[in-house]
Amino acid sequence: MDESDNIKIKRNLNALVEFSRIINSSLDLNFILNNILFTCMGKFFATKALLALKIDDRLKVKVYKGFEENVVNKFPNVKVGKDLFENPEFKSFLSYAKIAGIERLFSSDECIGIICLGEKLNRTAYTKDDIEFLRTILNISAAAIQNSIMVNELKKVNRELDSRISRLNSLFELSKEFGLLAESSRVAKILVYSVIGQFLVSKFAVVTFFENKIEILESKFPEHELIAAVEKYNLDKIESYIDKSEIKKRFTMLDELRIELVVPMELQGKTRGLILLAGRINDEEYSEADKEFIYSVGCLAIISLENRRLFREALEKQKMEEELEIAREIQKNLLPRSIPNFNGVEIEAINYSSKQVGGDYYDIITLDNQSFCTAIADVSGKGVPAALLMANLQAFLRIITKQGMRLDEATSIINDLITENTSDGNFITFFWCIFNCSAKTLNYVNAGHNPPIFIRDGNIQKLDKGGIILGVMKTFTPYTCQTIQLQSGDVLILFTDGITEAMNLKGEEFSDERLEMLALKYSQHSAADVVTSIRKEIQDFSRGTVQSDDITLVVIKVK
């Protein structure tokens, strides 16, 4: 080996050492790639150079020198593989770009890119030594490129991690804020501000779906157009977010409103609301991480809104239960504690409420040793108002029965008093009668109540003489009173519509006809047996269903 060769080798080694020092002094990928190009172009006097790296199994140009941009733009979208140089599209580009030298870039036996060199300034071909030196440069470069890529990936991962940690902290803080809020409007504002602050949104809307109602909590879009779009596309049924591309294809009305993202607010797998967002002020697209964050914030908000609604319902329920408990005590004190005994008649009665407090009322009032008053009523409504109206009726009834007035006149007075004391359309169906055990007579007036069944010798008579129901209007037509002369064996059955309207599992009603048939069937039995038998028939008929109305039954039998 002569002196000139030694000098050349030393020069190359020095160049390689200096090159290695330079590219390993930085982790900036563009710095490394540009140094590779400058070194190769300077060493080989190349007129132009291009370096492409493997991105997702395909080559992508990262840096170039000396090439016109329109030439670089024609670089083919080809996969990295053993047959790369045989790819017709790639070969065509090499010819078009006038590439004189090309070499692969390897790291751990994996091709991570290629370098393409134009012709030399002196127009000579690349020698074997040139190619060997080029490979050495690329081998030194591979480690620096991989290190740079890995560091950049780590930085990217760290940035994403930092972003996720920041958003988790935001979600934690928002969850505390939502937990303290009691008004849906404030929940919506916190939700909106958190999204605007994170993503610089130009327009937005928050929509909820509760009890089949669409409610707009916040909106910067025209509300009537927004509601029309929500209804048209059944957006309350969506289960995942709808992005800009899908909106343009399938949701024209949303696109016209310039909405670019729709995110459902879900609760227990069901969409209970929507967050609708226009584009961002900085024109950036919403990433998957952005959509996940918005979805999480929305779910926190809808949980807060649902908790608020449930809390309000719990308060209302508690208030109602307290009210019903008061009404139950009122009603309990209104019904007879015991049934008095009278010579010549048997009396038996039952009362079952469908709820904690019912609207049925019955009473048996002793007038003297030989006579008593029996009344039955059904007050519209439930709860305290019904119980108070029932209490008024009992008070009026007990006072008037002591006056010795005729039943028709007394009924008119009771109706006028009830009318003055009712509101909200409440009314009372009412039947009352006076038994005179000595004279064996029955006087009655029916004020719109289910006609009681009067049985004699296997025949039924319905006691329907009287007038209008109580509490609707003051008396303008006198009530009618009827008197019946009683005989031994006569049976009077008073009842409320909870008996005849009791339903079975097929949705069929117990009916007046079935009650009349049972009344005839058991009329020869004692009053207690008649009550027990009818009660059992109703229970058997409606077994498996919930009692829908109050049940009251009074049976009086003449001995």
Coordinates of C-alpha atoms in Angstrom, one line a residue:
M1 CA 0.0 0.0 0.0
D2 CA 1.6 3.3 -1.1
E3 CA 1.7 6.6 0.8
S4 CA -1.3 8.1 -1.0
D5 CA -3.5 5.2 -0.1
N6 CA -2.5 5.6 3.5
I7 CA -3.3 9.2 3.5
K8 CA -6.7 8.5 1.8
I9 CA -7.6 5.9 4.4
K10 CA -6.6 8.2 7.3
R11 CA -8.7 11.0 5.7
N12 CA -11.7 8.7 5.5
L13 CA -11.3 7.5 9.0
N14 CA -11.0 11.0 10.3
A15 CA -14.1 12.0 8.3
L16 CA -16.0 9.0 9.7
V17 CA -15.0 9.8 13.3
E18 CA -15.9 13.5 12.9
F19 CA -19.2 12.5 11.2
S20 CA -20.0 10.1 14.1
R21 CA -19.2 12.7 16.7
I22 CA -21.4 15.3 15.0
I23 CA -24.6 13.2 14.4
N24 CA -24.3 11.6 17.9
S25 CA -24.1 15.0 19.5
S26 CA -27.7 15.7 18.9
L27 CA -31.0 13.8 19.2
D28 CA -32.8 16.1 16.7
L29 CA -33.8 13.9 13.8
N30 CA -33.7 16.7 11.2
F31 CA -30.2 17.6 12.3
I32 CA -29.0 14.0 11.9
L33 CA -30.7 13.5 8.6
N34 CA -29.4 16.7 7.1
N35 CA -25.9 16.0 8.3
I36 CA -26.1 12.6 6.5
L37 CA -27.1 14.3 3.3
F38 CA -24.5 17.0 3.5
T39 CA -21.8 14.5 4.3
C40 CA -22.7 12.2 1.4
M41 CA -23.0 15.0 -1.0
G42 CA -19.7 16.5 0.1
K43 CA -17.9 13.2 0.0
F44 CA -19.2 12.1 -3.4
F45 CA -19.7 15.5 -5.0
A46 CA -23.4 14.5 -5.5
T47 CA -25.6 17.1 -7.1
K48 CA -28.6 16.1 -5.1
A49 CA -29.7 13.7 -2.4
L50 CA -32.9 12.4 -0.8
L51 CA -33.4 10.4 2.4
A52 CA -36.6 8.4 3.1
L53 CA -37.5 6.6 6.3
K54 CA -39.8 3.7 7.1
I55 CA -43.1 5.0 8.5
D56 CA -45.8 2.4 9.1
D57 CA -44.1 0.0 6.7
R58 CA -43.9 2.5 3.9
L59 CA -41.2 4.9 2.8
K60 CA -41.7 8.6 3.4
V61 CA -39.3 11.3 2.3
K62 CA -37.9 13.1 5.3
V63 CA -35.2 15.4 3.9
Y64 CA -33.9 16.2 0.4
K65 CA -31.4 18.5 -1.2
G66 CA -31.0 19.5 -4.9
F67 CA -34.4 18.0 -6.0
E68 CA -37.3 20.1 -7.1
E69 CA -40.4 19.8 -5.0
N70 CA -42.6 18.5 -7.8
V71 CA -40.1 15.6 -8.3
V72 CA -40.1 14.8 -4.6
N73 CA -43.9 14.9 -4.6
K74 CA -43.9 12.0 -7.0
F75 CA -42.0 9.7 -4.6
P76 CA -44.1 6.5 -4.7
N77 CA -46.1 5.1 -1.7
V78 CA -44.2 1.8 -1.5
K79 CA -43.7 -0.7 1.2
V80 CA -40.2 -1.5 2.5
G81 CA -39.2 -5.0 1.5
K82 CA -36.6 -7.2 -0.3
D83 CA -38.3 -6.6 -3.6
L84 CA -38.3 -2.8 -3.2
F85 CA -35.8 -2.3 -6.1
E86 CA -37.9 -4.5 -8.3
N87 CA -41.1 -2.5 -7.7
P88 CA -42.1 -0.9 -11.1
E89 CA -43.4 2.2 -9.5
F90 CA -40.2 2.7 -7.5
K91 CA -38.0 1.9 -10.5
S92 CA -39.9 4.5 -12.6
F93 CA -39.3 7.2 -9.9
L94 CA -35.6 6.4 -9.8
S95 CA -35.4 6.9 -13.6
Y96 CA -37.5 10.0 -13.5
A97 CA -35.5 11.6 -10.7
K98 CA -32.2 10.6 -12.3
I99 CA -31.0 8.7 -9.3
A100 CA -27.4 7.5 -9.8
G101 CA -26.8 5.8 -6.5
I102 CA -29.1 4.2 -3.9
E103 CA -28.5 2.3 -0.7
R104 CA -30.6 0.9 2.1
L105 CA -30.3 2.0 5.7
F106 CA -30.3 -0.9 8.2
S107 CA -30.7 -1.1 12.0
S108 CA -30.5 -4.6 13.6
D109 CA -30.9 -6.3 10.2
E110 CA -34.1 -4.3 9.6
C111 CA -34.3 -1.8 6.8
I112 CA -35.4 1.5 8.2
G113 CA -34.9 3.7 5.2
I114 CA -33.1 4.5 1.9
I115 CA -30.8 7.2 0.6
C116 CA -30.8 8.2 -3.0
L117 CA -28.0 10.2 -4.6
G118 CA -28.0 12.1 -7.9
E119 CA -25.1 12.0 -10.3
K120 CA -21.7 13.3 -9.4
L121 CA -20.5 16.7 -10.5
N122 CA -17.8 15.1 -12.6
R123 CA -20.4 12.7 -14.1
T124 CA -18.4 9.7 -13.1
A125 CA -20.1 6.5 -11.7
Y126 CA -20.2 5.6 -8.1
T127 CA -17.3 3.1 -7.4
K128 CA -17.3 0.1 -5.2
D129 CA -15.3 2.1 -2.6
D130 CA -17.9 4.8 -2.8
I131 CA -20.6 2.4 -2.0
E132 CA -18.6 0.8 0.8
F133 CA -18.0 4.2 2.3
L134 CA -21.6 5.1 1.9
R135 CA -22.7 1.9 3.8
T136 CA -20.3 2.8 6.6
I137 CA -21.8 6.2 6.9
L138 CA -25.3 4.7 7.0
N139 CA -24.3 2.1 9.5
I140 CA -23.0 4.8 11.8
S141 CA -26.1 6.9 11.1
A142 CA -28.6 4.1 11.9
A143 CA -28.0 4.0 15.6
A144 CA -28.3 7.8 15.8
I145 CA -31.5 7.8 13.8
Q146 CA -33.0 5.0 15.9
N147 CA -32.0 6.8 19.1
S148 CA -33.6 10.0 17.9
I149 CA -36.8 8.3 16.8
M150 CA -37.0 6.5 20.2
V151 CA -36.4 9.7 22.1
N152 CA -39.0 11.5 20.1
E153 CA -41.5 8.7 20.7
L154 CA -40.7 8.8 24.4
K155 CA -41.2 12.6 24.4
K156 CA -44.5 12.1 22.5
V157 CA -45.6 9.4 25.0
N158 CA -44.6 11.7 27.9
R159 CA -46.5 14.6 26.4
E160 CA -49.6 12.4 26.0
L161 CA -49.1 11.0 29.5
D162 CA -48.8 14.5 30.9
S163 CA -51.9 15.5 29.0
R164 CA -53.8 12.5 30.3
I165 CA -52.7 13.2 33.9
S166 CA -53.8 16.8 33.5
R167 CA -57.1 15.7 32.2
L168 CA -57.6 13.2 34.9
N169 CA -56.9 15.9 37.4
S170 CA -59.4 18.1 35.6
L171 CA -62.0 15.2 35.7
F172 CA -61.3 14.7 39.4
E173 CA -61.9 18.4 40.1
L174 CA -64.9 18.5 37.9
S175 CA -66.4 15.5 39.7
K176 CA -66.2 17.4 42.9
E177 CA -67.7 20.5 41.4
F178 CA -70.6 18.6 39.8
G179 CA -71.2 16.8 43.2
L180 CA -71.7 20.2 44.9
L181 CA -74.1 21.7 42.3
A182 CA -77.9 21.5 42.7
E183 CA -79.1 23.3 39.6
S184 CA -79.0 21.8 36.1
S185 CA -78.1 25.2 34.6
R186 CA -74.9 25.5 36.7
V187 CA -73.9 21.9 35.8
A188 CA -74.3 22.7 32.1
K189 CA -72.2 25.9 32.5
I190 CA -69.4 24.1 34.3
L191 CA -69.4 21.4 31.6
V192 CA -69.3 24.0 28.8
Y193 CA -66.6 26.0 30.4
S194 CA -64.4 23.0 30.9
V195 CA -64.8 22.0 27.3
I196 CA -64.2 25.5 25.9
G197 CA -61.2 26.0 28.1
Q198 CA -59.6 22.7 26.9
F199 CA -60.4 22.9 23.2
L200 CA -61.2 26.6 22.3
V201 CA -64.6 25.6 20.9
S202 CA -66.4 28.3 18.8
K203 CA -70.0 27.1 19.3
F204 CA -71.6 24.4 21.5
A205 CA -74.8 23.0 22.9
V206 CA -75.8 20.7 25.8
V207 CA -79.0 18.7 25.4
T208 CA -80.6 16.3 27.9
F209 CA -83.2 13.5 27.5
F210 CA -85.2 12.9 30.7
E211 CA -88.7 11.4 30.8
N212 CA -88.9 11.5 27.0
K213 CA -88.4 15.2 26.9
I214 CA -85.7 17.1 25.0
E215 CA -84.3 19.9 27.1
I216 CA -81.6 22.4 25.9
L217 CA -79.5 23.4 28.9
E218 CA -77.0 25.5 26.9
S219 CA -76.8 26.4 23.2
K220 CA -75.1 28.8 20.8
F221 CA -76.9 27.2 17.9
P222 CA -80.5 28.2 16.8
E223 CA -82.6 26.1 19.3
H224 CA -85.5 25.3 17.0
E225 CA -83.2 24.0 14.3
L226 CA -81.2 22.1 16.9
I227 CA -84.2 20.3 18.3
A228 CA -85.5 19.5 14.8
A229 CA -82.1 17.9 14.0
V230 CA -82.1 15.9 17.2
E231 CA -85.6 14.6 16.6
K232 CA -85.1 13.9 12.9
Y233 CA -82.0 11.8 13.4
N234 CA -83.1 10.2 16.7
L235 CA -79.9 11.3 18.3
D236 CA -81.1 10.2 21.7
K237 CA -80.4 6.6 20.4
I238 CA -76.7 7.1 19.5
E239 CA -74.2 5.0 21.5
S240 CA -70.9 6.5 20.4
Y241 CA -69.7 9.9 19.2
I242 CA -70.3 11.2 15.7
D243 CA -67.3 13.0 14.1
K244 CA -67.0 15.5 11.3
S245 CA -66.6 13.1 8.5
E246 CA -69.7 11.1 9.4
I247 CA -71.7 14.3 10.0
K248 CA -71.0 15.4 6.5
K249 CA -72.1 12.1 5.0
R250 CA -75.2 11.3 7.1
F251 CA -76.4 14.3 9.1
T252 CA -77.0 17.2 6.7
M253 CA -78.9 19.4 9.2
L254 CA -76.0 19.1 11.7
D255 CA -73.5 20.0 9.0
E256 CA -75.6 23.1 8.1
L257 CA -75.3 24.2 11.7
R258 CA -71.5 23.7 11.4
I259 CA -71.5 21.0 14.1
E260 CA -68.3 18.9 13.9
L261 CA -68.6 16.6 16.9
V262 CA -71.6 15.0 18.7
V263 CA -70.7 13.2 22.0
P264 CA -73.3 11.2 23.9
M265 CA -73.7 11.6 27.7
E266 CA -74.4 8.1 28.9
L267 CA -75.8 6.7 32.1
Q268 CA -76.1 3.0 32.7
G269 CA -75.7 2.3 29.0
K270 CA -78.4 4.7 27.9
T271 CA -77.9 8.0 26.2
R272 CA -79.4 10.7 28.5
G273 CA -77.9 13.7 26.8
L274 CA -75.6 15.1 24.0
I275 CA -72.7 17.5 23.8
L276 CA -72.6 19.1 20.3
L277 CA -69.5 21.1 19.3
A278 CA -68.6 23.2 16.3
G279 CA -65.0 23.5 15.1
R280 CA -62.1 24.7 17.3
I281 CA -60.9 28.3 17.0
N282 CA -57.4 27.1 16.1
D283 CA -58.9 24.8 13.3
E284 CA -57.3 21.7 14.9
E285 CA -59.2 18.4 14.6
Y286 CA -60.6 16.6 17.6
S287 CA -58.3 13.7 18.5
E288 CA -59.4 10.4 20.0
A289 CA -58.0 11.6 23.3
D290 CA -60.1 14.8 23.0
K291 CA -63.2 12.8 22.3
E292 CA -62.6 10.5 25.3
F293 CA -62.1 13.5 27.6
I294 CA -65.3 15.2 26.4
Y295 CA -67.2 11.9 26.8
S296 CA -65.9 11.5 30.3
V297 CA -66.8 15.1 31.3
G298 CA -70.3 14.5 29.8
C299 CA -70.8 11.4 31.7
L300 CA -69.8 13.1 35.0
A301 CA -72.3 15.9 34.2
I302 CA -75.2 13.6 33.4
I303 CA -74.6 11.6 36.6
S304 CA -74.8 14.9 38.5
L305 CA -78.0 15.8 36.7
E306 CA -79.5 12.4 37.4
N307 CA -78.5 12.5 41.0
R308 CA -80.2 15.9 41.3
R309 CA -83.3 14.5 39.7
L310 CA -83.3 11.4 42.0
F311 CA -82.7 13.6 45.0
R312 CA -85.6 15.8 44.1
E313 CA -87.8 12.7 43.6
A314 CA -86.7 11.3 46.9
L315 CA -87.6 14.6 48.6
E316 CA -91.0 14.6 46.9
K317 CA -91.6 10.9 47.8
Q318 CA -90.6 11.6 51.4
K319 CA -93.0 14.5 51.6
M320 CA -95.7 12.4 50.0
E321 CA -95.1 9.6 52.5
E322 CA -95.3 12.0 55.4
E323 CA -98.5 13.4 54.0
L324 CA -100.0 10.0 53.4
E325 CA -99.1 9.0 57.0
I326 CA -101.0 12.0 58.3
A327 CA -103.9 11.2 56.0
R328 CA -103.8 7.5 57.1
E329 CA -104.2 8.6 60.7
I330 CA -107.1 10.9 59.8
Q331 CA -108.9 8.1 57.8
K332 CA -108.2 5.5 60.5
N333 CA -110.0 7.7 63.0
L334 CA -112.9 8.3 60.7
L335 CA -113.9 4.7 60.1
P336 CA -116.0 2.9 62.8
R337 CA -113.9 1.3 65.4
S338 CA -116.6 -1.3 66.0
I339 CA -120.0 -2.1 64.5
P340 CA -122.9 -1.5 66.9
N341 CA -125.6 -4.2 67.5
F342 CA -129.2 -3.6 66.7
N343 CA -132.2 -5.9 67.3
G344 CA -133.6 -7.4 64.1
V345 CA -130.5 -6.9 61.8
E346 CA -127.0 -8.2 61.2
I347 CA -124.3 -5.8 60.1
E348 CA -120.9 -6.7 58.7
A349 CA -118.3 -4.4 56.9
I350 CA -114.8 -4.4 55.5
N351 CA -112.5 -1.7 54.1
Y352 CA -109.2 -2.2 52.3
S353 CA -107.2 0.7 50.8
S354 CA -105.3 0.3 47.6
K355 CA -102.6 2.7 48.8
Q356 CA -101.5 3.9 52.2
V357 CA -104.6 6.2 52.2
G358 CA -107.8 5.5 50.3
G359 CA -110.7 7.6 49.3
D360 CA -113.5 5.2 50.5
Y361 CA -115.5 5.9 53.6
Y362 CA -118.3 4.2 55.4
D363 CA -120.0 4.9 58.7
I364 CA -122.7 3.4 61.0
I365 CA -124.3 6.0 63.3
T366 CA -126.6 5.2 66.1
L367 CA -129.7 7.5 66.2
D368 CA -131.6 5.8 69.0
N369 CA -132.4 2.4 70.4
Q370 CA -134.4 1.5 67.3
S371 CA -132.8 3.3 64.4
F372 CA -129.4 3.9 62.9
C373 CA -127.8 5.6 59.9
T374 CA -125.6 3.8 57.4
A375 CA -123.5 5.7 54.9
I376 CA -120.9 4.8 52.2
A377 CA -118.9 7.2 50.1
D378 CA -116.0 7.4 47.6
V379 CA -114.0 10.6 47.7
S380 CA -112.1 11.5 44.5
G381 CA -108.3 11.8 44.9
K382 CA -105.9 10.4 47.5
G383 CA -103.8 11.7 50.3
V384 CA -104.4 14.5 52.8
P385 CA -106.9 16.5 50.6
A386 CA -109.1 13.4 50.2
A387 CA -108.8 12.6 54.0
L388 CA -109.8 16.1 54.9
L389 CA -112.7 16.1 52.6
M390 CA -113.8 12.8 54.1
A391 CA -113.4 14.3 57.6
N392 CA -115.7 17.2 56.5
L393 CA -118.3 14.8 55.2
Q394 CA -118.3 12.8 58.5
A395 CA -118.6 16.0 60.6
F396 CA -121.5 17.3 58.5
L397 CA -123.1 13.8 58.5
R398 CA -122.9 13.4 62.3
I399 CA -124.3 16.8 63.0
I400 CA -127.2 16.6 60.5
T401 CA -128.3 13.1 61.6
K402 CA -129.0 14.5 65.0
Q403 CA -131.4 17.2 63.7
G404 CA -134.1 14.7 62.7
M405 CA -134.3 16.2 59.1
R406 CA -135.7 14.4 56.1
L407 CA -133.0 12.6 54.1
D408 CA -133.6 14.5 50.9
E409 CA -133.4 17.9 52.6
A410 CA -130.4 16.9 54.6
T411 CA -128.6 15.6 51.5
S412 CA -129.1 19.0 49.8
I413 CA -127.6 20.8 52.8
I414 CA -124.6 18.3 52.8
N415 CA -124.1 18.9 49.1
D416 CA -124.0 22.7 49.5
L417 CA -121.6 22.5 52.4
I418 CA -119.3 20.1 50.6
T419 CA -119.4 22.3 47.4
E420 CA -118.2 25.3 49.5
N421 CA -115.3 23.2 50.9
T422 CA -114.0 21.5 47.8
S423 CA -111.4 22.7 45.3
D424 CA -109.4 21.3 42.3
G425 CA -112.4 19.4 41.0
N426 CA -112.8 17.0 44.0
F427 CA -116.2 15.4 44.5
I428 CA -117.9 12.6 46.5
T429 CA -120.2 9.8 45.5
F430 CA -122.5 9.2 48.4
F431 CA -125.2 6.9 49.6
W432 CA -126.9 6.9 53.0
C433 CA -130.0 5.4 54.6
I434 CA -131.8 5.2 57.9
F435 CA -133.0 1.8 59.3
N436 CA -135.9 1.8 61.7
C437 CA -135.8 -1.6 63.3
S438 CA -139.1 -1.1 65.1
A439 CA -141.1 0.0 62.1
K440 CA -138.9 -2.1 59.7
T441 CA -138.4 0.7 57.2
L442 CA -135.5 1.8 55.1
N443 CA -135.2 5.4 53.9
Y444 CA -132.4 6.2 51.5
V445 CA -130.9 8.8 49.1
N446 CA -128.3 8.0 46.5
A447 CA -126.0 10.9 45.5
G448 CA -124.3 9.4 42.4
H449 CA -122.9 6.4 44.2
N450 CA -122.8 2.8 42.8
P451 CA -126.4 1.7 43.5
P452 CA -126.5 -0.7 46.5
I453 CA -128.0 -4.2 45.9
F454 CA -131.3 -4.9 47.7
I455 CA -132.2 -8.6 47.6
R456 CA -135.7 -10.0 48.5
D457 CA -137.0 -13.5 47.6
G458 CA -134.1 -14.1 45.2
N459 CA -134.8 -10.8 43.3
I460 CA -132.5 -7.8 43.0
Q461 CA -133.5 -4.2 43.3
K462 CA -130.9 -1.4 42.8
L463 CA -131.3 1.6 45.1
D464 CA -130.6 4.5 42.7
K465 CA -133.1 7.1 43.7
G466 CA -131.5 10.4 44.7
G467 CA -129.6 13.1 42.8
I468 CA -126.2 14.5 41.7
I469 CA -122.9 13.6 43.3
L470 CA -121.7 15.8 46.2
G471 CA -119.3 18.8 45.7
V472 CA -119.8 19.5 42.0
M473 CA -122.3 22.4 42.4
K474 CA -124.8 23.6 44.8
T475 CA -128.2 21.9 44.8
F476 CA -130.6 23.2 42.1
T477 CA -132.8 20.1 41.8
P478 CA -134.1 18.6 45.0
Y479 CA -132.8 15.1 45.9
T480 CA -135.3 12.2 45.9
C481 CA -135.9 10.0 48.9
Q482 CA -137.3 6.5 48.7
T483 CA -138.8 4.4 51.5
I484 CA -138.8 0.6 51.6
Q485 CA -140.8 -1.6 53.9
L486 CA -138.5 -4.3 55.1
Q487 CA -139.2 -8.0 55.5
S488 CA -137.3 -10.8 57.2
G489 CA -134.5 -12.2 55.0
D490 CA -134.0 -8.9 53.1
V491 CA -130.3 -8.2 52.3
L492 CA -128.7 -4.8 51.6
I493 CA -125.2 -4.7 50.1
L494 CA -123.4 -1.4 49.9
F495 CA -120.1 -1.3 48.0
T496 CA -117.6 1.0 46.2
D497 CA -116.4 0.6 42.6
G498 CA -113.1 -0.9 43.8
I499 CA -115.0 -4.2 43.9
T500 CA -116.7 -4.2 40.5
E501 CA -113.6 -2.7 38.8
A502 CA -111.1 -5.1 40.4
M503 CA -109.1 -6.7 37.5
N504 CA -107.5 -10.1 36.9
L505 CA -104.3 -10.9 35.0
K506 CA -106.2 -10.9 31.7
G507 CA -107.3 -7.3 32.3
E508 CA -110.9 -8.3 32.9
E509 CA -113.1 -6.5 35.5
F510 CA -114.9 -8.3 38.3
S511 CA -118.1 -6.5 37.1
D512 CA -121.5 -5.7 38.5
E513 CA -122.9 -8.8 37.0
R514 CA -120.5 -11.1 38.9
L515 CA -121.1 -9.2 42.2
E516 CA -124.9 -9.5 41.7
M517 CA -124.6 -13.2 41.0
L518 CA -122.5 -13.8 44.2
A519 CA -125.0 -11.6 46.2
L520 CA -127.9 -13.9 45.1
K521 CA -125.8 -17.0 45.7
Y522 CA -124.9 -16.1 49.3
S523 CA -128.0 -14.1 50.2
Q524 CA -129.4 -16.9 52.4
H525 CA -126.2 -16.8 54.6
S526 CA -125.4 -14.5 57.5
A527 CA -124.1 -11.0 56.8
A528 CA -120.7 -12.1 58.0
D529 CA -120.7 -15.1 55.6
V530 CA -121.8 -12.9 52.7
V531 CA -118.9 -10.5 53.3
T532 CA -116.3 -13.3 53.7
S533 CA -117.5 -15.1 50.6
I534 CA -117.5 -12.0 48.4
R535 CA -114.1 -11.0 49.7
K536 CA -112.6 -14.4 48.9
E537 CA -114.1 -14.3 45.4
I538 CA -112.5 -11.0 44.7
Q539 CA -109.1 -12.2 46.0
D540 CA -109.2 -15.3 43.9
F541 CA -110.3 -13.3 40.8
S542 CA -107.5 -10.7 41.1
R543 CA -104.7 -13.0 42.4
G544 CA -101.4 -11.9 41.0
T545 CA -102.4 -8.3 40.3
V546 CA -102.0 -5.1 42.3
Q547 CA -105.1 -3.8 43.9
S548 CA -105.9 -0.7 41.8
D549 CA -108.6 0.9 44.0
D550 CA -110.0 1.0 47.5
I551 CA -112.5 -1.8 48.4
T552 CA -115.3 -1.2 50.8
L553 CA -118.3 -3.5 51.5
V554 CA -121.1 -3.2 53.9
V555 CA -123.8 -6.0 54.3
I556 CA -127.0 -5.5 56.3
K557 CA -129.4 -8.5 56.7
V558 CA -132.9 -8.3 58.2
K559 CA -133.6 -11.1 60.6

